[in-house]
Coordinates of C-alpha atoms in Angstrom, one line a residue:
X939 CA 16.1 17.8 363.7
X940 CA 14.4 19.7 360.7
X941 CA 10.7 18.9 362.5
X942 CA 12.1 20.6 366.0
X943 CA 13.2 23.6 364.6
X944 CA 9.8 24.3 362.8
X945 CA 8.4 23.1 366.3
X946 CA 10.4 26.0 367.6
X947 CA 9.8 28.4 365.4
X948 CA 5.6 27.9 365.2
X949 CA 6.1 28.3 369.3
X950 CA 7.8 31.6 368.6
X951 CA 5.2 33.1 366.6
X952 CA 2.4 31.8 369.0
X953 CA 4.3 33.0 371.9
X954 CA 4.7 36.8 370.5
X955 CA 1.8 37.5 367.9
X956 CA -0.6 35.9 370.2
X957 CA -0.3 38.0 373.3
X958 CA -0.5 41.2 370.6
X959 CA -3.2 40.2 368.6
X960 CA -4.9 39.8 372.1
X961 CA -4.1 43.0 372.9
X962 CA -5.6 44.9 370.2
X963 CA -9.1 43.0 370.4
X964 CA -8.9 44.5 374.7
X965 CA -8.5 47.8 373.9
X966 CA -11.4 49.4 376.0
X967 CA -14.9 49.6 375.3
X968 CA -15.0 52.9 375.3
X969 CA -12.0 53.8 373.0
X970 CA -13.6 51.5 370.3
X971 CA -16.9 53.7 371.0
X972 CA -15.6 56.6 370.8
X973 CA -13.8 55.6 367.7
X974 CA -16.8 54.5 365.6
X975 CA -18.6 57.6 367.0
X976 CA -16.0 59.7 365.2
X977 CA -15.9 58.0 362.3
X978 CA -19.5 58.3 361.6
X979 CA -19.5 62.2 363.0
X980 CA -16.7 62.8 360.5
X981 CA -18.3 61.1 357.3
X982 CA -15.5 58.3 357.6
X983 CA -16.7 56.7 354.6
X984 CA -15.8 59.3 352.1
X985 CA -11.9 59.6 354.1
X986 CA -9.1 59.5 352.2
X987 CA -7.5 56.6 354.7
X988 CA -9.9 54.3 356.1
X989 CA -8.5 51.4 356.3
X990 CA -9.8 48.5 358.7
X991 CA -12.0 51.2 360.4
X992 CA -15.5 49.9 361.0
X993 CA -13.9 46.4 359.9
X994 CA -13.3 43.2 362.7
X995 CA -10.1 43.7 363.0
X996 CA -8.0 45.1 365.9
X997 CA -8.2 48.6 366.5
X998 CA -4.6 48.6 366.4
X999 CA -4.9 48.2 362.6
X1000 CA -7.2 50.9 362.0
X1001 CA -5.6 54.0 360.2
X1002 CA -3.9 56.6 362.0
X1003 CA -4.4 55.1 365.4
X1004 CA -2.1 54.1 367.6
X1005 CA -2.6 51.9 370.9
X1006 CA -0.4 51.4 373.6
X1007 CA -0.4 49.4 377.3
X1008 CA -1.0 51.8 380.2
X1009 CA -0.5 49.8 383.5
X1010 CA -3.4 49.1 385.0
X1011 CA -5.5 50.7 382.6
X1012 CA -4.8 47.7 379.5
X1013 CA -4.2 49.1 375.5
X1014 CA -5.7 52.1 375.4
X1015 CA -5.8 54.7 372.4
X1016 CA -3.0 57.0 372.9
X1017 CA -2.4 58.7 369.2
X1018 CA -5.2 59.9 366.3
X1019 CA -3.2 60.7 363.1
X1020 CA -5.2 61.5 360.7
X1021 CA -4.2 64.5 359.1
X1022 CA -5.4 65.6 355.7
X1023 CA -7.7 62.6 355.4
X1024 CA -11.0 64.0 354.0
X1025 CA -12.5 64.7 357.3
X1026 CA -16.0 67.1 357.3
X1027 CA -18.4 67.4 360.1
X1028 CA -17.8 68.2 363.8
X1029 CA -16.2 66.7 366.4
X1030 CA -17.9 64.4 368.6
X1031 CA -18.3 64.7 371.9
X1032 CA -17.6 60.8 372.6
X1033 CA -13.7 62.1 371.9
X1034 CA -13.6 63.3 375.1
X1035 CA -14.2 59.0 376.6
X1036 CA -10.0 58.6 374.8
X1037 CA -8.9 59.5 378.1
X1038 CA -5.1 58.4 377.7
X1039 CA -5.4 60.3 374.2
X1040 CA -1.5 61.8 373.8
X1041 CA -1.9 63.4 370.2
X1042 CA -4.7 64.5 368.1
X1043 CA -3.6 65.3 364.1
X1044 CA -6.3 66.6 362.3
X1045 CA -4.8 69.1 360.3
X1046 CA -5.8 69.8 357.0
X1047 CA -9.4 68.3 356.9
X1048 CA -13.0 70.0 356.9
X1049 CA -13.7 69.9 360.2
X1050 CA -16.7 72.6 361.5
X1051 CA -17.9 73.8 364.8
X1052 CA -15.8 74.2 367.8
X1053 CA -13.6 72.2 370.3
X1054 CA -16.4 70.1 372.3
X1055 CA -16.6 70.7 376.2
X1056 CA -15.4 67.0 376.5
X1057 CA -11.9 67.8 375.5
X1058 CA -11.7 69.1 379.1
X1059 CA -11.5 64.9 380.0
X1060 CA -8.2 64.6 378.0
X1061 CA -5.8 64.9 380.7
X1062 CA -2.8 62.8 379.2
X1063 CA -3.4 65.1 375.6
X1064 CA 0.3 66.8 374.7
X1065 CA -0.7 67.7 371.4
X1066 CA -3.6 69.2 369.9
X1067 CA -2.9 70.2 366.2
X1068 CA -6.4 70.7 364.0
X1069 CA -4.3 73.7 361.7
X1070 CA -6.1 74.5 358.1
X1071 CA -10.0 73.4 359.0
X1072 CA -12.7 75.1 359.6
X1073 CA -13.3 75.2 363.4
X1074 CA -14.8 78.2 365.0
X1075 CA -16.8 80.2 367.5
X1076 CA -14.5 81.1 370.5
X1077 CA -10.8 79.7 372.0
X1078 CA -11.8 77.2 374.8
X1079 CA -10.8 78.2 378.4
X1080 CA -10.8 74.6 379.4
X1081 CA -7.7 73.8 377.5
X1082 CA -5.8 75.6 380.2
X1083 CA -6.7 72.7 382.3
X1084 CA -5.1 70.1 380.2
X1085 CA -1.5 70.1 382.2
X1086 CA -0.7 68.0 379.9
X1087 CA -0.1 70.3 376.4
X1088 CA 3.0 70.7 375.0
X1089 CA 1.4 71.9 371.7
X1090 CA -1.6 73.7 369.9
X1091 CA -2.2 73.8 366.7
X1092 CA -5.4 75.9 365.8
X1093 CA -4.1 78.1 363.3
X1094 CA -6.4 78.7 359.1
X1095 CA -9.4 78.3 361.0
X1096 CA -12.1 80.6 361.7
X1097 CA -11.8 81.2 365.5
X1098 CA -13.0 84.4 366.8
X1099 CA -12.7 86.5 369.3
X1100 CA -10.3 87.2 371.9
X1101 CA -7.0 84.9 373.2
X1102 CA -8.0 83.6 376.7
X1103 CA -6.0 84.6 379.9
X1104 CA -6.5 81.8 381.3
X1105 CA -3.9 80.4 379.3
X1106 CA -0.9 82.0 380.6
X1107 CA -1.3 78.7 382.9
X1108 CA -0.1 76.2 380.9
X1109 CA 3.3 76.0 382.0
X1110 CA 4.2 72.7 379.7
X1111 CA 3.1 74.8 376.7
X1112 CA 6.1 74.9 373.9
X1113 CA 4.1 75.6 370.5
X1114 CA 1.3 78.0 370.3
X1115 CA 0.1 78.4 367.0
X1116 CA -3.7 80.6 365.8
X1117 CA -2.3 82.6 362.8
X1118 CA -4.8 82.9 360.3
X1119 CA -8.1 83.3 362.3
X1120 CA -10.5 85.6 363.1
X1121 CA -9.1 86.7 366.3
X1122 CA -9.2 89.9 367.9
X1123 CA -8.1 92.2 371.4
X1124 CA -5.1 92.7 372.9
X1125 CA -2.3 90.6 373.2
X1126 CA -3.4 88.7 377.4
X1127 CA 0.0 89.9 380.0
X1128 CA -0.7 86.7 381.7
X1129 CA 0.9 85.1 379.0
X1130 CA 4.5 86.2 379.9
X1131 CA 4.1 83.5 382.3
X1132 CA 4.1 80.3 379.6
X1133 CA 8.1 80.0 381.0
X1134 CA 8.3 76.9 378.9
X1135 CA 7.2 78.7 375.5
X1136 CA 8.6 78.3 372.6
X1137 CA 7.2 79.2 369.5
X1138 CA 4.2 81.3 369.1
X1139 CA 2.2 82.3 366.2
X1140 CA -0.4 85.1 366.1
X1141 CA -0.1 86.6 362.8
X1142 CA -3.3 87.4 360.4
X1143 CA -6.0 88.4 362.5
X1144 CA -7.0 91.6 363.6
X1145 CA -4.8 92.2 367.5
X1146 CA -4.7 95.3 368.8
X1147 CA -2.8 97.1 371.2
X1148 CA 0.8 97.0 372.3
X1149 CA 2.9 94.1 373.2
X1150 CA 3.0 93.5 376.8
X1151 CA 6.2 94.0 378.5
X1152 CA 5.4 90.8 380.3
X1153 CA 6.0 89.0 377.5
X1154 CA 10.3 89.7 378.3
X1155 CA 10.0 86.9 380.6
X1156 CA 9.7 84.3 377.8
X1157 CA 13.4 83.5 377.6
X1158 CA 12.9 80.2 376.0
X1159 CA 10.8 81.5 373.1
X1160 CA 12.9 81.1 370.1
X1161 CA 10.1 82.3 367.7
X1162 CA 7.5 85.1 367.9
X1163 CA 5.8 85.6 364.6
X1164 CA 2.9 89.3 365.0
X1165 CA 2.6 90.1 361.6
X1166 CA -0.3 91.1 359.6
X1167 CA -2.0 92.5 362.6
X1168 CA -3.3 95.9 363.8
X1169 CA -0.8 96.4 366.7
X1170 CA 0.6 99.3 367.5
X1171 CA 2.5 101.5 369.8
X1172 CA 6.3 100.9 370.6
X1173 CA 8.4 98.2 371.1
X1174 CA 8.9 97.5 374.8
X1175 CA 12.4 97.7 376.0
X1176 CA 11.7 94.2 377.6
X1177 CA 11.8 92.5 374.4
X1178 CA 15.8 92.4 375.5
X1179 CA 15.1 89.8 377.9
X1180 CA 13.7 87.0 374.9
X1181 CA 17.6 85.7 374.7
X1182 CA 16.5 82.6 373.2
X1183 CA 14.9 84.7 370.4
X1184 CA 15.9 83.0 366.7
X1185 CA 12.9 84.8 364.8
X1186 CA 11.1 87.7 365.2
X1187 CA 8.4 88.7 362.8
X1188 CA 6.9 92.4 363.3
X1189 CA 5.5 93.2 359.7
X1190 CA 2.1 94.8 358.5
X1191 CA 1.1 96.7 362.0
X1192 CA 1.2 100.5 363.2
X1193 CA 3.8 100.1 365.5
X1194 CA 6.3 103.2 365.9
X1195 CA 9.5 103.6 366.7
X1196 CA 12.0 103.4 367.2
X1197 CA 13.0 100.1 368.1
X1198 CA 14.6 99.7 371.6
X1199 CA 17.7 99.4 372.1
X1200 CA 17.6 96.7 374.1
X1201 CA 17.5 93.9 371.1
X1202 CA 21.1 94.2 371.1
X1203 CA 20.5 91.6 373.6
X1204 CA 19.1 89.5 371.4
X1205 CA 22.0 87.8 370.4
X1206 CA 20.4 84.5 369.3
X1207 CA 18.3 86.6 366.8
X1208 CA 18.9 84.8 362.7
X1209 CA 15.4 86.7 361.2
X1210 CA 14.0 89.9 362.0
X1211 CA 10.9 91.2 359.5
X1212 CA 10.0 94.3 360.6
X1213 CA 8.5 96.0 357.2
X1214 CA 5.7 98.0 356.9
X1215 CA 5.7 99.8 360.5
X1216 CA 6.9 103.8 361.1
X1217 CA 10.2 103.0 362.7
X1218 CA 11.5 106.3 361.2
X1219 CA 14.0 107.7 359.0
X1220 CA 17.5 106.2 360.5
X1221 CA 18.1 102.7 360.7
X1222 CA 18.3 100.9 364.0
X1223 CA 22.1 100.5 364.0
X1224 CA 22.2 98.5 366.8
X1225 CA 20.6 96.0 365.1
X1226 CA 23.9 95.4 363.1
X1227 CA 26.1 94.2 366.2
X1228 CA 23.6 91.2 366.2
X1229 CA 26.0 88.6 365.5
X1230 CA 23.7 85.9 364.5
X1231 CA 21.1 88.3 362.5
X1232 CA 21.1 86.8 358.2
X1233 CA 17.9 87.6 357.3
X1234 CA 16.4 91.6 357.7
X1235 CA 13.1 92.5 355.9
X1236 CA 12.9 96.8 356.6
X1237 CA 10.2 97.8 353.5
X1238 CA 7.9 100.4 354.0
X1239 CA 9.5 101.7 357.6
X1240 CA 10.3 105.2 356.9
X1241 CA 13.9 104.6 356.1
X1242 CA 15.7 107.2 354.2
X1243 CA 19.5 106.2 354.3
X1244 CA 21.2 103.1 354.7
X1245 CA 24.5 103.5 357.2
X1246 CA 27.8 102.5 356.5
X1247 CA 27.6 99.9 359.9
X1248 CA 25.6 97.7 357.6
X1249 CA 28.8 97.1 356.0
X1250 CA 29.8 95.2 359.0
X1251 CA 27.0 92.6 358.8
X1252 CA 28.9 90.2 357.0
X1253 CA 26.7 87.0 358.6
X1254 CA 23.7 88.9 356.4
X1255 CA 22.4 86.6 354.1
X1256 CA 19.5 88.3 352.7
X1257 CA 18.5 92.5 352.9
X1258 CA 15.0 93.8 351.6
X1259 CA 14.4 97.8 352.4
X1260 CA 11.5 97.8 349.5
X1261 CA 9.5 101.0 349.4
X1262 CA 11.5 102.8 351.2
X1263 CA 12.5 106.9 349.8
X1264 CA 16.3 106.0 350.0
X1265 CA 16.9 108.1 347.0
X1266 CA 20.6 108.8 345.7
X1267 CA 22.7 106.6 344.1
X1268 CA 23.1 102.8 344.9
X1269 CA 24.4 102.3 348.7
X1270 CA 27.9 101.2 347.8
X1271 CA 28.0 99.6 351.5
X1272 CA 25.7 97.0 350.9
X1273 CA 28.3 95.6 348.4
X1274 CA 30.5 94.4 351.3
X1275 CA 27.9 92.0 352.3
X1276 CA 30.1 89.3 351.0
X1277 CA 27.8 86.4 351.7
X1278 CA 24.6 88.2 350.6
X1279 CA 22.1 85.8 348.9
X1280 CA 19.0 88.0 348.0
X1281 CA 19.1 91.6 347.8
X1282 CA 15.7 93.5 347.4
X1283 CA 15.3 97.5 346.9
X1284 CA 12.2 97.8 345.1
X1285 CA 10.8 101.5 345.0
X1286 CA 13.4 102.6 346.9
X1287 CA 14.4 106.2 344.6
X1288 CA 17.4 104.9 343.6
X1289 CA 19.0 107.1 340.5
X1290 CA 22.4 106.7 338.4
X1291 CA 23.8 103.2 337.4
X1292 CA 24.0 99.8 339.2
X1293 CA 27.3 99.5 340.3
X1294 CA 29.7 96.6 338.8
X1295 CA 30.7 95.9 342.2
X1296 CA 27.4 95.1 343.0
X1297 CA 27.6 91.7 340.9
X1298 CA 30.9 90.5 342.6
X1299 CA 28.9 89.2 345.4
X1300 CA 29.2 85.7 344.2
X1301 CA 26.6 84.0 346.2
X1302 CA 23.7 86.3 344.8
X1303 CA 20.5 84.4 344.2
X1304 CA 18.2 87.5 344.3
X1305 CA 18.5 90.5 343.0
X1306 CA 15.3 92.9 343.1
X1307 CA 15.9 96.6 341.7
X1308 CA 12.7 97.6 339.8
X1309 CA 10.7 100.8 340.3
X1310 CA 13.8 102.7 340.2
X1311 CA 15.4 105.5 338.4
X1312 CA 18.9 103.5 337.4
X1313 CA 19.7 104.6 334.1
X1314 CA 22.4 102.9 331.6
X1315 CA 23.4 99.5 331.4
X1316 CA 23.8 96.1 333.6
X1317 CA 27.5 95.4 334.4
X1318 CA 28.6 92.1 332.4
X1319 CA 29.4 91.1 335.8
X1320 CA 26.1 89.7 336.0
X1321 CA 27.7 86.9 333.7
X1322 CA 29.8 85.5 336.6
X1323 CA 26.6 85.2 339.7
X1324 CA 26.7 81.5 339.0
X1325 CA 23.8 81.2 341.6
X1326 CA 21.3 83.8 340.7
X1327 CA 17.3 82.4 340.4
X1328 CA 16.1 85.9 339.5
X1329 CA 16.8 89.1 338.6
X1330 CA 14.0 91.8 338.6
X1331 CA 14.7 95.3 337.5
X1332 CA 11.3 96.3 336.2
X1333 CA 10.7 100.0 335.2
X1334 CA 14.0 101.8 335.3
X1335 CA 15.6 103.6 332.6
X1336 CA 18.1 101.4 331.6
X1337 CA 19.2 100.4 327.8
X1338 CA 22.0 98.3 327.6
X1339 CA 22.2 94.3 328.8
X1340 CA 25.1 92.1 328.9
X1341 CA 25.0 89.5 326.1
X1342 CA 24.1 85.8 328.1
X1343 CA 25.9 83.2 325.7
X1344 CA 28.7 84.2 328.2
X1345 CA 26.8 83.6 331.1
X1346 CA 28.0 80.9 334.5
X1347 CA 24.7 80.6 335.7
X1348 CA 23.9 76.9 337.6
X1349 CA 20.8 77.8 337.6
X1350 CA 18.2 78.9 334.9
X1351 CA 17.1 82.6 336.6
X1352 CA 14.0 84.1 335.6
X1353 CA 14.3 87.9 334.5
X1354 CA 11.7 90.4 334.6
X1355 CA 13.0 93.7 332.3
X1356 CA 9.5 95.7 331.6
X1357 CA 9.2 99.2 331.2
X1358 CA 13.1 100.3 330.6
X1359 CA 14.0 101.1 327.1
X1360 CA 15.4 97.8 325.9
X1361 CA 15.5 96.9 322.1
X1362 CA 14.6 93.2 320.8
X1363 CA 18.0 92.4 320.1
X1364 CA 18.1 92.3 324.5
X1365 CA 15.2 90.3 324.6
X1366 CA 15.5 87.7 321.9
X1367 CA 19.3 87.2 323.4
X1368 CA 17.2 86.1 326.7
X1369 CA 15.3 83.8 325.2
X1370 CA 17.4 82.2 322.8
X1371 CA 19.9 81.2 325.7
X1372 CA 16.7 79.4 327.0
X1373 CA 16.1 81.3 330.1
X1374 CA 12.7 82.6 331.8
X1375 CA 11.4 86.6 330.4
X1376 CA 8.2 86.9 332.8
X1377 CA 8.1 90.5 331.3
X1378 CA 9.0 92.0 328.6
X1379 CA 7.1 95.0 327.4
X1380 CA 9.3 98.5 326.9
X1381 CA 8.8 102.2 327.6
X1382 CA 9.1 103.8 324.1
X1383 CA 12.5 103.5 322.4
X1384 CA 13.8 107.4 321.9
X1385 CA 15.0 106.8 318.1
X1386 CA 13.1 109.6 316.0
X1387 CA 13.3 113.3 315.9
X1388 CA 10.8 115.8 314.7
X1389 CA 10.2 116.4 311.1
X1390 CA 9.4 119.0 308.6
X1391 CA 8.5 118.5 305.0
X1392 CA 7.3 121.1 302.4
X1393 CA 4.0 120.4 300.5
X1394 CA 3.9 118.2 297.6
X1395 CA 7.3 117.0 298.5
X1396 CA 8.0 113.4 299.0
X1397 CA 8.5 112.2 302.7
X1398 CA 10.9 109.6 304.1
X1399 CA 11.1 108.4 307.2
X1400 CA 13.7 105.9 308.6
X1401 CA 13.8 104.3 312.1
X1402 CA 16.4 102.5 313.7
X1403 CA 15.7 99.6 315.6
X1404 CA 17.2 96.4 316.2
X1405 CA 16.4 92.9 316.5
X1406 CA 14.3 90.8 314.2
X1407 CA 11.4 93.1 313.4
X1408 CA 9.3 91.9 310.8
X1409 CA 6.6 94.4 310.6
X1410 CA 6.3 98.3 311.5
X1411 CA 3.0 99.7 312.0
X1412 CA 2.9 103.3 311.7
X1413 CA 0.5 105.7 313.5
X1414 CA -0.5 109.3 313.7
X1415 CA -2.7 110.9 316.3
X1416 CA -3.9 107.3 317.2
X1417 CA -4.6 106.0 314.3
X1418 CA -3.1 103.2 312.0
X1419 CA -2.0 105.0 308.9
X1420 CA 0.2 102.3 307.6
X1421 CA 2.0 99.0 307.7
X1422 CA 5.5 98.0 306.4
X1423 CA 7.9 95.2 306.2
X1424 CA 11.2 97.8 306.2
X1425 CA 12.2 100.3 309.0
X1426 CA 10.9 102.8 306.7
X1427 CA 8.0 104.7 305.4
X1428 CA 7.5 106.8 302.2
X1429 CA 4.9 109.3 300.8
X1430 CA 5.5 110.4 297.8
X1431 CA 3.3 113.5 298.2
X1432 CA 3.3 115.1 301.4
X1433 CA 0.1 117.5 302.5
X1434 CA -1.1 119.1 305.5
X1435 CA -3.3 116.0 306.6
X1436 CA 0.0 114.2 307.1
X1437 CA 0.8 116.8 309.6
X1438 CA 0.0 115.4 313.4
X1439 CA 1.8 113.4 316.2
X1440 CA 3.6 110.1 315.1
X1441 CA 5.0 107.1 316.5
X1442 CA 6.2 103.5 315.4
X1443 CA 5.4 100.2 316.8
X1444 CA 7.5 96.9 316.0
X1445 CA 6.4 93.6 316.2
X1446 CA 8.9 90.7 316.5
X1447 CA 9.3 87.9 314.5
X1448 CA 9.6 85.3 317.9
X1449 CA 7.9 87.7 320.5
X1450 CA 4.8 88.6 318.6
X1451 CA 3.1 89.5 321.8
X1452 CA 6.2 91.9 322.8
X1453 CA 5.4 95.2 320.6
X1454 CA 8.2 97.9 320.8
X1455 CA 6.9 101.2 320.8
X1456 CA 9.0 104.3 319.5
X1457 CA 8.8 108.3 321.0
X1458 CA 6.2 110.3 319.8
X1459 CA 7.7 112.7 317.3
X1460 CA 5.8 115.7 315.2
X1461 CA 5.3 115.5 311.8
X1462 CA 5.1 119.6 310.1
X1463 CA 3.9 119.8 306.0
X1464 CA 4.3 123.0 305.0
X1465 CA 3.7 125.3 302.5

């Protein structure tokens, strides 16, 4: 009984490994050539995953390939997966003999010179992703012939010149992706026609132009990403007719406003950057009755007030209106965003004190309010943001700073306080709670007044600083005229050479590298 069943199972593995391993040694003659041509185009010996190539196994083995049996054709090469694998040279145009070839991953390689003509052969290709090489020379026309591709992947390359019309054809197309390139020329109308788009990526490189209104008719596209590109002009009201829109990303062109209203049809709509454009002074405020919108980048628009519909927002997750001339005192609406996570006005004008409510916005991660005017201190409510990562407030005017051995943080946040008037006894409380001071040099501490001594007469001075100082080095006009371990300095006999413009600095006894600088105050001997 024991023998039969071993008879059994040795008939098992005969009957299914042999057929397979018979399979992989059929694949066709010219997959297997076209195979070894790449490898040896593509410097396969120095490849990061090689495995089997070149070797007498099965090409099913081989790394990154996959084979599959097409009827009537045998096993054929269907899938090349070999992304970030070491790859430099140029593509050979033996590629173009994979004709049942479904995906091509070359991304992240060192691949040079451009798409060869034989691609044109890859009828049964879906997708073509060689993203972050060095490919370049001009977009092919030809691939608008492919009916097959569902998506292209060409972006951090070095492809020039302009996008093809021709490929407003490709009605399968979902994923179009050339950021990063060297591309230039307006944006083709012919590509409102790509019905089945979905996501398409033309930021960083150098388009001009307006959008076309054409492109309205792309109501599956859920992601159109423009920025860092030299468009301009306005907004077409057709951009209303993108319902499937999820992300929209307008940022770092000349385009002027102000936006349509028609993106209040853009219901579907979760990110919207549109910084760094002239869309004027008021804020779109249809914008806030999109009921999906959480993420809004405005900087640099031209914005000069923030409305009280903002308020309303409450799916808002994150608000950045940096460098914009707000002005004023903090916008007390943007503390009913109760589910804000990062909130960013850097450079925005801002004068007064941060508002306590500001910090009962539990699920702060984020908080950016440098290059301000804010004056006082922070709220102690910053104690209780359990979730903050970061908080920036950079060159303001402000002097006082909860103490942190109170603090809920879950997180350890990183805080960047430069250029306000802080003391060390601030700054030594950050880092002996263990947390992250990226910056910490101050504008200079306001703690001495003029003086005016007769002389001969002996001259004290006494400064008032906190923290643990251990050394004061005093100067006049510029230069060093003496060093002390106490927050004070005596001459015994005054004259007129100690008459000039004074200041302090402090050095720390755990931030040696964080000098605290003291106002300039006048010194007067007289006679």
């Amino acid at each position: 009984m024991q023998r039969q069943f071993f008879i059994l199972i040795a008939f098992l593995v005969v009957a299914v490994s042999t057929p397979f391993e018979k399979s992989q040694s059929q694949v066709a003659e010219q997959d297997s050539l076209a195979l070894l041509a790449l490898y040896d185009a593509l410097d396969g010996d120095n490849w990061t995953f090689w495995r089997a190539w070149k070797g007498p196994g099965p090409v099913a083995g081989w790394s990154g390939v996959t084979v599959e049996e097409i009827p009537d054709e045998g096993w054929r090469v269907t899938r090349l997966n070999l992304w970030r694998n070491g790859m430099t040279g140029r593509l050979p145009e033996e590629m173009g003999d994979l004709t049942y070839l479904r995906q091509i991953n070359f991304n992240e390689n060192d691949i040079t010179g451009n798409i060869p003509e034989s691609f044109r052969n890859l009828k049964h290709l879906a997708d073509l992703s060689l993203t972050d090489n060095q490919l370049s020379g001009p977009l092919p026309d030809f691939l608008s012939d492919l009916p097959s591709l569902e998506i292209i992947g060409l972006g951090i390359n070095n492809f020039s010149g302009t996008l093809p019309e021709s490929w407003g054809k490709m009605s399968n197309l979902k994923d179009l992706y050339l950021q990063t390139n060297n591309l230039e020329g307006p944006l083709p109308s012919s590509w409102g026609n790509l019905s089945n788009l979905e996501n398409l990526g033309l930021n960083s490189n150098n388009f001009t132009g307006e959008i076309p209104p054409e492109w309205g008719q792309l109501e599956n596209l859920r992601e159109l990403i423009l920025w860092q590109n030299q468009l301009s002009g306005t907004i077409p009201s057709e951009i209303g007719g993108m319902k499937s829109l999820e992300y929209l990303a307008l940022s770092e062109n000349s385009f002027e406003g102000p936006l349509p209203e028609s993106m209040v049809e853009l219901g579907n709509l979760q990110g919207l950057h549109a910084g760094h454009n002239n869309w004027g002074e008021e804020f779109p405020v249809m914008l806030t009755r999109l009921p999906q919108l959480e993420i809004l980048y405005y900087n640099k628009t031209g914005l000069t007030s923030v409305p009280e519909e903002i308020g309303s927002m409450q799916n808002l997750k994150g608000i950045s209106f940096n460098h914009n001339e707000l002005g004023g005192e903090f916008p007390m609406v943007l503390t009913h965003l109760e589910n804000l996570e990062f909130l960013y006005l850097w450079n925005t004008g801002l004068e007064g004190e941060i508002p306590a409510e500001l910090f009962e916005l539990q699920n702060l991660q984020s908080v950016a309010l440098g290059h301000n005017h804010f004056t006082g201190s922070v709220p102690d409510g910053l104690l209780n943001l359990t979730q903050l990562k970061e908080f920036l407030i950079d060159n303001n005017q402000l002097t006082g700073f909860p103490d942190l051995s109170e603090n809920q943080f879950i997180h350890e946040p990183a805080f960047s306080m430069q250029q306000n008037h802080f003391q060390f006894d601030v700054l030594e409380n950050i880092v002996e709670q263990g947390f992250t001071l990226t910056s910490a040099e101050q504008k200079p501490i306001s703690v001495l007044e003029d003086v005016t001594s007769e002389n001969g007469n002996a001259l004290q001075i006494e400064i008032d600083l906190r923290g643990n100082i251990t050394q004061y080095l005093w100067y006049k006009d510029g230069e060093l005229m003496a060093e002390t371990e106490e927050p004070m300095l005596l001459i015994e006999n005054a004259e007129p050479a100690h008459s000039g413009l004074w200041y302090v600095e402090a050095i720390h006894e755990t931030l040696p590298e964080s000098r605290m600088r003291t106002n300039d105050f006048e010194v007067h001997i007289v006679n």
